[in-house]
Amino acid sequence: MKREHLLILAIVAALVAWPLLMGNYAVAQANRAMIYALAALSFSLLAGRLGWFSLCQTTFAGISGYTVAILGVRYGLPFPLVVLLALLLTTFSAVIFGLLTVRSRKVSFLMLTLALGQMVWALSFQWVDVTGGYNGIAGVRMPVYGGVDLNDTRIFYVMVTTVTVAIFLAMWRLYRSPFGLLLLGIQENEQRMRALGHPVALARFSAFVLAGAIAGVAGVFLVYDMGIMSPSPLGLGHAVWVLTAAVLGGYRSLLGPAIGVAILITLETLVAQYTDRHMMVIGLVLLLSILLMPRGLAEVLEQRFKRKSKPQASVTTTTRGE
Amino acid sequence: MTETQPATSSAPALEVAGLAKSFGSLLVASDVHLRVESGERRGLIGVNGAGKTTLFNMIAGELKPDRGSIGFFGDNITRDSVIQRTLKGLGRTYQVSTLVPSVTVRENLALARGDGRLPSLWQPWQSRLDGDLMTTADQLGLTAVLDETVANLSYGTLRQLELAMVMAQKPRLLLLDEPAAGLSHAERQVLQDILHELPREVTLLMIEHDMEMVLALSDCISVLHQGEMFAEGSPDEIAAHQGVRDIYLGRAND
Ligand SMILES: Nc1ncnc2c1ncn2[C@@H]1O[C@H](COP(=O)(O)OP(=O)(O)OP(=O)(O)O)[C@@H](O)[C@H]1O
Ligand SMILES: [Mg+2]
């Protein structure tokens, strides 16, 4: 069995053990972490593969969350339909945003996603009739099926974990597929990819829409986790938080964004117990870690991993794909 | 040949007519004509800055000419995109090779032979490496470095990789921009043999400063000078051409 398969098994085992060993608070924290790991994965798919830094991935999560809240609470549509429509609408938004951004380069891409994100954020508190303004829409809950309350922290954990693991596994395949390789090729040598006969714009656009859809999934879980949808998850603060987590963990690797989110949430929880100035402490930790590990924690771990294993054909792909 | 078949078999592989390009006030091509027959091996020479690479960029579609037209096996491709030209069978190498530096030679090879469609999101990338591709890589001496990161390759190996990738595409017309530059003597010999053995289905247009190689490989040589084709002829004619000698000795402007 390959090392990476062992790693996957270990992660799955840990995720199964967590709710059995830990209390409700820790399970709830894990739920939140996995939701943000999906958002950070969505960011990293674009940043790591294409060199595109997006500030609107949390916006897609927000669009998804609002759709769930509005259709579920206001219109009382059934849960599966609500989720389906939320994902469809988010993907559709990603198609529109993608058409607007696909020709842009690094800095203009960042600025365009910032502008689009801010526009939707403004809409979310100004379009009061639909979104409920700053108060948002409260009472967003999952249904109870046959006596099983899907809102129960541990039941919710099972759902979030299953979906998150499935998405990460799918991305694991994608990162090592010819498509994933092509995205890296586009980041490093776009002109050459075109000359080799690859549809560069289509590949970029597809990655963008896919990343938007992943953020949409995160948004569905986020709104049910919070029970309320308000403008704050669409704000710049959240976008930057996700970016920070991805950079801290290492957005070039698959597990980096998840590691970054886990560290950031753990730090916030720990530091908040001791001091009110927790943002300062966290800022300091971030500063140090980015100075010491500019490529993120995941790649530091990979280097160790690589040094211990024998050089072989699959090592390079393993390490970058992880 | 059947009667339904069009006369394209007699159409030239490349027909550049009246091509002009300037960068601001710098006139790089004023009126370039170039006809390369199907199956031909053509050398393209000219002093540094004569506009050879610029001509390649226009033929490959990476640079828009100000005027003129480009025919490709009887097909007017002047307005085609880079990818359309590639899919029609045009392949090129670059004077400065870069490829995808952060990944291995193997992964770069897996990126060869794009077909204009989105590649698989699910198969492993290794599935794109078939026997054909690996044979080409082997011919170019890449077998030992397959798992090296491209950023760590020597310049000569990088050139070989670049050539392997474009040859894997099986182009009908291959544009080579100084393929021998930076190669050791032994590597040059290997390259020359490979180019010599290319089947005649591949038409070759080659920019090269190594005169020995150009003279050995070309059926015909064109000389680009001051934005136009200055001379054209067999290797012997060009080697003996007084005007061409003057250009290379810097006396043609006098
Ligand atoms: N994109 C560009 N913008 C402005 N000037 C350019 C550009 N590309 C080329 N030039 C200029 O056009 C002229 C011709 O350049 P080109 O690279 O085509 O020459 P070359 O014949 O390939 O020379 P060499 O033998 O040195 O490769 C040069 O003076 C170069 O500086
Ligand atoms: Mg040149």
XYZ file of C-alpha atoms and ligand atoms in Angstrom:
608
model
C 0.000 0.000 0.000
C 1.274 3.416 -0.902
C 2.092 6.029 1.695
C -0.577 8.372 0.451
C -3.237 5.708 0.846
C -2.082 5.216 4.423
C -2.344 8.950 4.978
C -5.897 8.978 3.639
C -6.817 6.055 5.895
C -5.289 7.794 8.914
C -7.244 10.965 8.222
C -10.501 9.086 7.773
C -9.843 7.118 10.983
C -9.211 10.340 12.900
C -12.416 11.848 11.517
C -14.384 8.775 12.596
C -12.805 8.773 16.065
C -13.316 12.488 16.703
C -17.066 12.487 17.547
C -16.669 9.273 19.532
C -13.933 10.688 21.743
C -14.720 14.400 21.932
C -17.422 16.530 23.509
C -20.112 18.508 21.751
C -18.097 21.721 21.627
C -15.158 20.051 19.891
C -17.466 18.364 17.421
C -19.146 21.685 16.641
C -15.713 23.257 16.130
C -14.816 20.439 13.744
C -18.007 21.086 11.813
C -17.093 24.731 11.412
C -13.513 23.808 10.478
C -14.621 21.453 7.724
C -16.963 24.037 6.259
C -14.146 26.575 6.115
C -11.759 23.927 4.812
C -14.074 23.582 1.821
C -14.059 27.342 1.318
C -10.258 27.378 1.603
C -10.048 24.459 -0.844
C -12.150 26.450 -3.275
C -9.711 29.353 -2.911
C -6.663 27.078 -3.210
C -7.867 25.350 -6.355
C -7.576 28.717 -8.107
C -4.569 30.093 -6.217
C -2.457 26.942 -6.239
C -3.207 25.587 -9.694
C -3.781 28.779 -11.667
C -2.031 31.469 -9.620
C -5.382 33.245 -9.418
C -6.040 34.798 -5.995
C -9.761 35.180 -5.552
C -11.514 37.340 -3.003
C -14.975 36.145 -4.001
C -14.975 32.471 -3.028
C -16.715 33.312 0.254
C -19.166 35.329 -1.821
C -20.213 32.120 -3.572
C -20.676 30.501 -0.168
C -22.774 33.541 0.778
C -24.930 33.354 -2.347
C -25.522 29.703 -1.591
C -26.344 30.456 2.047
C -28.806 33.208 1.179
C -30.532 30.978 -1.355
C -30.992 28.307 1.302
C -32.271 30.844 3.832
C -34.665 32.586 1.454
C -36.098 29.476 -0.196
C -36.157 27.436 2.997
C -37.412 29.965 5.531
C -39.361 32.474 3.425
C -40.843 30.089 0.901
C -40.748 26.884 2.929
C -39.491 24.728 0.047
C -38.455 21.176 0.949
C -34.874 20.636 2.099
C -33.490 18.622 -0.859
C -34.950 21.099 -3.347
C -33.543 24.034 -1.389
C -30.068 22.526 -1.421
C -30.274 21.672 -5.106
C -31.430 25.163 -6.075
C -28.767 26.779 -3.884
C -26.022 24.792 -5.608
C -27.462 25.509 -9.048
C -27.752 29.228 -8.410
C -24.221 29.389 -6.989
C -22.832 27.537 -9.984
C -24.743 29.868 -12.265
C -23.236 32.875 -10.440
C -19.810 31.310 -10.873
C -20.484 31.005 -14.603
C -21.342 34.723 -14.795
C -18.365 35.780 -12.660
C -16.179 33.398 -14.628
C -17.146 34.955 -17.931
C -16.225 38.360 -16.513
C -12.873 37.292 -15.079
C -11.559 34.577 -17.393
C -9.452 36.883 -19.532
C -7.909 38.774 -16.619
C -4.422 38.371 -15.233
C -3.200 38.115 -11.668
C -3.755 41.563 -10.207
C -6.773 42.405 -12.306
C -8.293 39.059 -11.346
C -7.834 39.893 -7.670
C -9.386 43.325 -8.149
C -12.300 41.992 -10.202
C -13.134 39.351 -7.605
C -12.844 42.010 -4.894
C -15.264 44.254 -6.785
C -17.737 41.456 -7.475
C -17.554 40.278 -3.874
C -18.127 43.766 -2.508
C -21.071 44.303 -4.853
C -22.815 41.166 -3.649
C -21.981 42.014 -0.047
C -23.537 45.486 -0.469
C -26.563 43.918 -2.110
C -26.929 41.524 0.808
C -27.594 44.292 3.339
C -29.243 46.825 1.056
C -31.817 44.579 -0.584
C -33.704 44.406 2.709
C -36.971 43.009 1.318
C -35.268 39.852 0.186
C -32.280 39.440 2.490
C -33.590 40.985 5.677
C -30.746 43.535 5.663
C -28.356 43.526 8.613
C -30.687 41.377 10.669
C -30.520 38.655 8.091
C -32.816 35.656 7.968
C -33.018 33.586 11.118
C -34.395 30.114 11.799
C -32.590 28.252 9.039
C -32.830 24.624 10.079
C -32.489 21.214 8.590
C -35.502 18.902 8.761
C -36.143 15.987 11.109
C -36.383 12.761 9.142
C -38.111 9.833 10.851
C -37.153 11.031 14.323
C -33.568 11.821 13.299
C -32.804 15.493 13.773
C -30.287 16.481 11.109
C -29.450 19.577 13.151
C -28.001 17.471 15.936
C -24.293 18.319 16.177
C -23.137 14.743 15.697
C -25.575 13.954 12.884
C -24.538 17.191 11.225
C -20.915 16.131 11.703
C -21.535 12.896 9.819
C -23.023 14.813 6.892
C -20.336 17.500 6.747
C -17.535 14.972 7.108
C -18.878 12.681 4.404
C -19.311 15.482 1.910
C -16.003 17.154 2.779
C -14.017 13.936 2.514
C -15.721 13.106 -0.793
C -14.874 16.522 -2.216
C -11.259 16.364 -1.032
C -10.893 12.895 -2.552
C -12.325 14.113 -5.839
C -9.869 17.018 -5.784
C -7.075 14.578 -5.044
C -7.898 12.885 -8.339
C -8.288 16.182 -10.116
C -4.918 17.549 -8.909
C -3.161 14.556 -10.431
C -5.249 14.397 -13.591
C -4.151 15.827 -16.950
C -6.585 18.679 -16.254
C -4.881 19.501 -12.957
C -1.517 19.376 -14.668
C -2.785 21.640 -17.424
C -3.866 24.224 -14.838
C -0.302 24.285 -13.467
C 0.991 24.544 -17.015
C -1.276 27.526 -17.647
C -0.045 29.233 -14.494
C 3.577 28.830 -15.508
C 3.466 29.015 -19.283
C 0.124 29.930 -20.724
C 1.448 30.702 -24.199
C 3.046 27.298 -24.446
C -0.089 25.464 -23.360
C -1.931 27.154 -26.191
C 0.781 26.238 -28.688
C 0.566 22.629 -27.500
C -3.113 22.646 -28.462
C -4.824 23.084 -25.084
C -7.960 25.227 -24.632
C -6.513 27.624 -22.075
C -9.532 29.881 -21.533
C -11.917 26.935 -21.228
C -9.682 25.222 -18.691
C -9.476 28.381 -16.578
C -13.201 28.938 -16.781
C -13.947 25.331 -15.824
C -11.688 25.555 -12.791
C -13.373 28.785 -11.737
C -16.875 27.329 -11.991
C -15.788 24.197 -10.156
C -14.256 26.264 -7.357
C -17.483 28.279 -7.165
C -19.530 25.100 -6.840
C -17.305 23.847 -4.000
C -17.769 27.162 -2.207
C -21.503 26.707 -2.782
C -21.418 23.409 -0.892
C -19.565 25.140 1.942
C -22.264 27.823 1.959
C -25.087 25.297 2.340
C -23.441 23.767 5.400
C -22.453 27.158 6.769
C -25.982 28.524 6.826
C -27.408 25.402 8.468
C -24.562 25.431 10.964
C -25.165 29.065 11.913
C -28.952 28.822 11.728
C -29.042 32.376 10.419
C -27.886 34.084 7.243
C -26.579 37.631 7.514
C -24.238 39.780 5.401
C -21.150 39.182 7.535
C -19.934 35.926 5.864
C -19.856 37.849 2.580
C -17.660 40.614 3.961
C -14.034 41.159 3.110
C -13.027 39.938 6.573
C -14.196 36.426 5.801
C -12.552 36.413 2.392
C -9.265 37.437 3.985
C -9.666 34.852 6.757
C -9.995 32.103 4.174
C -7.045 33.465 2.213
C -4.983 33.548 5.414
C -5.845 29.965 6.279
C -4.925 28.804 2.772
C -1.604 30.634 2.796
C -0.782 29.441 6.308
C -1.463 25.812 5.441
C -0.117 26.007 1.899
C -2.506 26.602 -0.959
C -0.378 24.653 -3.448
C -1.040 21.376 -1.711
C -4.337 19.584 -1.342
C -4.361 19.315 2.447
C -2.806 22.733 3.035
C -6.085 24.648 3.176
C -7.567 22.139 5.652
C -4.448 22.298 7.827
C -4.480 26.091 7.745
C -8.129 26.279 8.779
C -7.560 23.796 11.607
C -4.627 25.807 12.936
C -6.396 29.122 12.679
C -9.540 27.894 14.468
C -7.477 26.179 17.163
C -5.420 29.315 17.678
C -8.473 31.527 17.932
C -10.094 29.194 20.436
C -6.989 28.833 22.594
C -5.882 32.435 22.596
C -9.373 33.796 23.272
C -9.334 31.961 26.613
C -6.348 33.929 27.881
C -6.546 37.388 26.440
C -8.885 39.884 24.823
C -6.125 40.883 22.452
C -6.296 37.543 20.684
C -6.209 39.078 17.230
C -2.787 40.547 18.028
C -1.394 37.208 19.140
C -2.810 35.509 16.078
C -1.420 38.228 13.854
C 2.007 37.674 15.371
C 1.833 33.906 14.857
C 0.802 34.472 11.252
C 3.607 36.924 10.665
C 6.185 34.482 12.014
C 4.828 31.467 10.200
C 4.671 33.236 6.863
C 8.212 34.541 7.306
C 9.472 31.102 8.302
C 7.306 28.991 5.987
C 6.471 31.088 2.950
C 5.107 28.071 1.101
C 2.863 27.009 3.944
C 2.987 24.351 6.605
C 1.835 21.514 4.343
C 4.884 21.851 2.145
C 7.224 21.915 5.129
C 5.675 18.643 6.256
C 5.947 17.244 2.742
C 9.646 18.043 2.564
C 10.207 15.946 5.690
C 7.994 13.223 4.314
C 9.923 13.239 1.067
C 13.330 13.137 2.693
C 12.398 10.002 4.578
C 10.986 8.157 1.586
C 13.109 6.825 -1.234
C 13.141 8.851 -4.388
C 10.825 7.136 -6.821
C 8.745 7.960 -9.828
C 5.595 8.793 -7.933
C 7.132 10.932 -5.207
C 6.982 14.232 -7.013
C 3.337 13.847 -7.888
C 2.478 12.542 -4.475
C 3.991 15.471 -2.736
C 2.498 18.115 -4.933
C -0.862 16.431 -5.061
C -1.117 16.201 -1.304
C -4.770 10.042 -56.878
C -8.553 10.018 -57.352
C -10.339 12.794 -59.170
C -12.277 13.935 -56.069
C -9.085 14.781 -54.270
C -8.323 18.505 -54.364
C -5.035 19.758 -55.643
C -3.824 20.496 -52.096
C -1.069 17.915 -52.320
C 0.694 20.343 -54.592
C -0.109 23.315 -52.341
C 2.938 24.570 -50.476
C 3.265 23.719 -46.800
C 3.754 27.382 -46.111
C 3.094 30.408 -48.229
C 3.870 33.737 -46.616
C 2.984 36.703 -48.803
C 3.661 40.390 -48.252
C 4.006 40.030 -44.493
C 4.764 43.282 -42.641
C 5.281 44.038 -38.978
C 6.666 46.946 -37.042
C 7.126 47.513 -33.339
C 6.518 51.223 -32.964
C 9.016 52.834 -35.292
C 11.080 49.672 -35.648
C 10.227 48.030 -38.960
C 11.005 44.319 -38.495
C 9.274 42.961 -41.585
C 8.405 45.171 -44.523
C 7.430 42.725 -47.257
C 8.314 39.127 -46.494
C 7.581 36.406 -49.037
C 8.370 32.806 -48.274
C 7.167 29.647 -49.984
C 8.092 26.286 -48.515
C 7.051 23.184 -50.426
C 5.514 20.195 -48.715
C 8.245 17.876 -47.452
C 10.970 20.433 -47.905
C 13.754 21.173 -45.419
C 14.261 24.905 -45.421
C 16.872 26.855 -43.536
C 16.206 30.432 -42.471
C 19.202 32.561 -41.663
C 19.877 36.208 -40.982
C 21.883 38.321 -38.566
C 20.804 38.921 -34.961
C 17.696 41.048 -34.880
C 16.855 40.393 -38.531
C 13.335 39.402 -37.504
C 13.490 35.623 -37.834
C 11.793 34.879 -34.534
C 9.252 37.602 -35.232
C 8.414 35.858 -38.503
C 7.909 32.573 -36.610
C 5.678 34.329 -34.096
C 3.500 35.573 -36.929
C 3.376 32.187 -38.656
C 2.419 30.505 -35.378
C -0.226 33.128 -34.616
C 1.347 34.553 -31.485
C 1.872 37.920 -33.130
C -0.545 39.661 -35.460
C 1.033 40.884 -38.691
C 0.272 44.429 -39.819
C -0.196 43.261 -43.388
C 0.105 40.168 -45.529
C -1.198 36.632 -45.545
C -0.117 33.181 -44.430
C -1.131 30.038 -46.288
C -0.777 26.581 -44.770
C -1.173 23.656 -47.185
C -3.490 25.774 -49.288
C -5.502 26.973 -46.305
C -5.451 30.674 -45.432
C -4.615 30.731 -41.706
C -3.854 34.448 -41.369
C -6.748 34.969 -38.960
C -6.585 31.644 -37.126
C -5.763 31.511 -33.424
C -2.644 29.799 -32.095
C -4.609 26.748 -31.071
C -6.380 26.447 -34.431
C -3.028 26.488 -36.190
C -1.672 23.867 -33.817
C -4.646 21.619 -34.450
C -4.161 22.026 -38.199
C -0.677 20.618 -37.812
C 1.688 23.486 -37.129
C 4.305 22.863 -34.479
C 7.056 25.095 -33.203
C 9.860 25.312 -30.708
C 11.022 28.482 -29.020
C 14.390 30.163 -29.059
C 14.234 30.412 -25.268
C 12.804 27.203 -23.846
C 10.753 27.412 -20.715
C 7.995 24.789 -20.631
C 6.530 24.128 -17.172
C 9.502 24.488 -14.819
C 8.036 23.321 -11.506
C 7.102 19.807 -12.644
C 9.031 16.804 -13.967
C 10.020 15.963 -17.518
C 7.442 13.187 -17.459
C 4.673 15.590 -16.492
C 5.708 17.996 -19.214
C 5.575 15.166 -21.721
C 2.055 14.385 -20.518
C 1.116 17.919 -21.537
C 2.189 17.357 -25.128
C -0.353 16.645 -27.865
C -3.224 18.864 -26.841
C -6.308 18.176 -28.937
C -8.222 21.412 -28.371
C -10.446 19.765 -25.772
C -10.423 19.805 -22.013
C -8.273 16.914 -20.759
C -9.643 14.409 -18.258
C -10.343 15.581 -14.709
C -10.371 12.062 -13.360
C -7.745 9.855 -15.020
C -4.206 10.066 -13.654
C -1.991 12.243 -15.836
C 0.281 9.256 -16.451
C -2.446 7.846 -18.714
C -1.368 10.343 -21.356
C 2.100 8.828 -21.633
C 1.992 6.128 -24.273
C 4.685 4.107 -26.022
C 4.865 6.557 -28.886
C 5.614 9.479 -26.612
C 8.168 7.557 -24.586
C 9.931 6.413 -27.769
C 10.244 10.013 -28.914
C 11.570 10.975 -25.490
C 14.040 8.127 -25.628
C 15.297 9.125 -29.082
C 16.059 12.546 -27.715
C 17.991 11.121 -24.783
C 15.468 12.021 -22.101
C 15.078 8.586 -20.526
C 17.579 9.261 -17.759
C 15.990 12.536 -16.704
C 12.286 11.633 -16.811
C 11.834 12.290 -13.106
C 13.917 15.451 -12.928
C 12.171 18.739 -12.306
C 12.354 20.795 -15.476
C 13.743 23.808 -13.598
C 16.848 21.725 -12.782
C 17.564 20.577 -16.338
C 20.643 21.623 -18.227
C 20.004 23.939 -21.128
C 20.734 21.273 -23.697
C 18.335 18.783 -22.128
C 15.652 21.438 -21.996
C 16.023 21.939 -25.741
C 15.695 18.199 -26.310
C 12.555 18.084 -24.188
C 11.088 20.950 -26.113
C 11.769 19.139 -29.353
C 10.301 15.885 -28.033
C 7.098 17.664 -27.070
C 6.572 19.267 -30.436
C 7.552 16.123 -32.334
C 5.048 14.102 -30.306
C 2.399 16.361 -31.786
C 3.262 14.949 -35.229
C 3.077 18.326 -36.931
C 2.903 18.668 -40.718
C 5.053 21.761 -40.543
C 7.696 22.089 -37.882
C 9.214 25.481 -37.093
C 12.470 25.192 -35.187
C 13.932 28.335 -33.668
C 17.669 27.742 -33.184
C 17.353 24.121 -32.029
C 21.118 23.686 -31.721
C 21.816 26.809 -29.668
C 23.457 25.911 -26.373
C 23.969 22.260 -27.272
C 27.289 20.498 -26.899
C 28.981 19.133 -29.980
C 27.752 15.611 -29.231
C 24.210 16.825 -28.611
C 24.294 18.687 -31.914
C 25.237 15.532 -33.718
C 22.319 13.666 -32.136
C 19.960 16.478 -33.041
C 21.193 16.583 -36.599
C 20.670 12.834 -36.976
C 17.150 13.066 -35.574
C 16.219 15.897 -37.912
C 17.833 14.076 -40.796
C 15.710 11.016 -40.135
C 12.411 12.879 -39.802
C 9.968 11.459 -42.356
C 9.262 13.665 -45.330
C 5.633 14.033 -44.242
C 7.030 16.635 -41.897
C 8.037 19.878 -43.541
C 10.846 21.637 -41.743
C 11.564 25.345 -41.465
C 14.573 25.947 -39.295
C 16.254 29.057 -37.965
C 19.816 28.200 -37.078
C 23.081 30.048 -36.605
C 25.154 26.883 -36.810
C 25.977 27.104 -40.522
C 27.410 23.622 -40.673
C 24.085 22.202 -39.541
C 21.975 24.429 -41.793
C 24.075 23.561 -44.807
C 23.922 19.856 -44.015
C 20.178 19.654 -43.438
C 18.571 22.143 -45.799
C 17.341 21.580 -49.329
C 17.123 25.317 -49.685
C 18.096 28.328 -47.576
C 16.412 31.732 -47.266
C 18.185 34.798 -45.980
C 16.193 37.428 -44.126
C 17.673 40.899 -44.183
C 16.240 44.320 -43.441
C 12.645 43.149 -43.381
C 12.721 41.196 -46.645
C 13.974 37.964 -48.115
C 17.375 38.950 -49.374
C 18.393 35.719 -51.077
C 17.202 32.184 -51.567
C 19.018 29.173 -52.957
C 20.647 25.812 -52.433
C 23.179 25.463 -49.618
C 26.011 25.696 -52.165
C 24.601 28.833 -53.764
C 24.086 30.529 -50.403
C 27.532 29.531 -49.170
C 29.013 31.085 -52.283
C 26.702 34.128 -52.392
C 28.750 37.310 -52.165
C 25.859 39.449 -50.868
C 25.156 36.995 -48.048
C 28.823 36.947 -47.071
C 28.777 40.712 -46.963
C 25.752 40.750 -44.636
C 27.456 38.386 -42.233
C 30.620 40.439 -42.379
C 28.558 43.587 -41.795
C 29.277 45.199 -45.135
C 25.841 45.031 -46.758
C 24.741 48.399 -45.406
C 27.650 50.252 -46.954
N 7.565 42.060 -28.894
C 8.478 42.938 -29.353
N 8.361 44.256 -29.078
C 9.272 45.132 -29.530
N 10.338 44.805 -30.264
C 10.513 43.509 -30.576
C 9.595 42.505 -30.120
N 10.020 41.306 -30.579
C 11.144 41.550 -31.275
N 11.444 42.874 -31.273
C 12.573 43.492 -31.968
O 12.462 43.131 -33.317
C 13.753 42.869 -33.856
C 13.789 41.496 -34.449
O 13.739 40.557 -33.392
P 13.748 38.986 -33.621
O 13.716 38.362 -32.291
O 12.660 38.622 -34.566
O 15.155 38.772 -34.316
P 15.900 37.430 -34.692
O 16.161 37.498 -36.142
O 15.145 36.263 -34.196
O 17.254 37.597 -33.922
P 18.173 36.523 -33.144
O 19.024 35.870 -34.156
O 18.970 37.345 -32.214
O 17.253 35.578 -32.465
C 14.750 43.076 -32.738
O 15.302 44.370 -32.866
C 13.909 42.971 -31.497
O 14.436 43.786 -30.485
Mg 15.446 34.854 -32.814
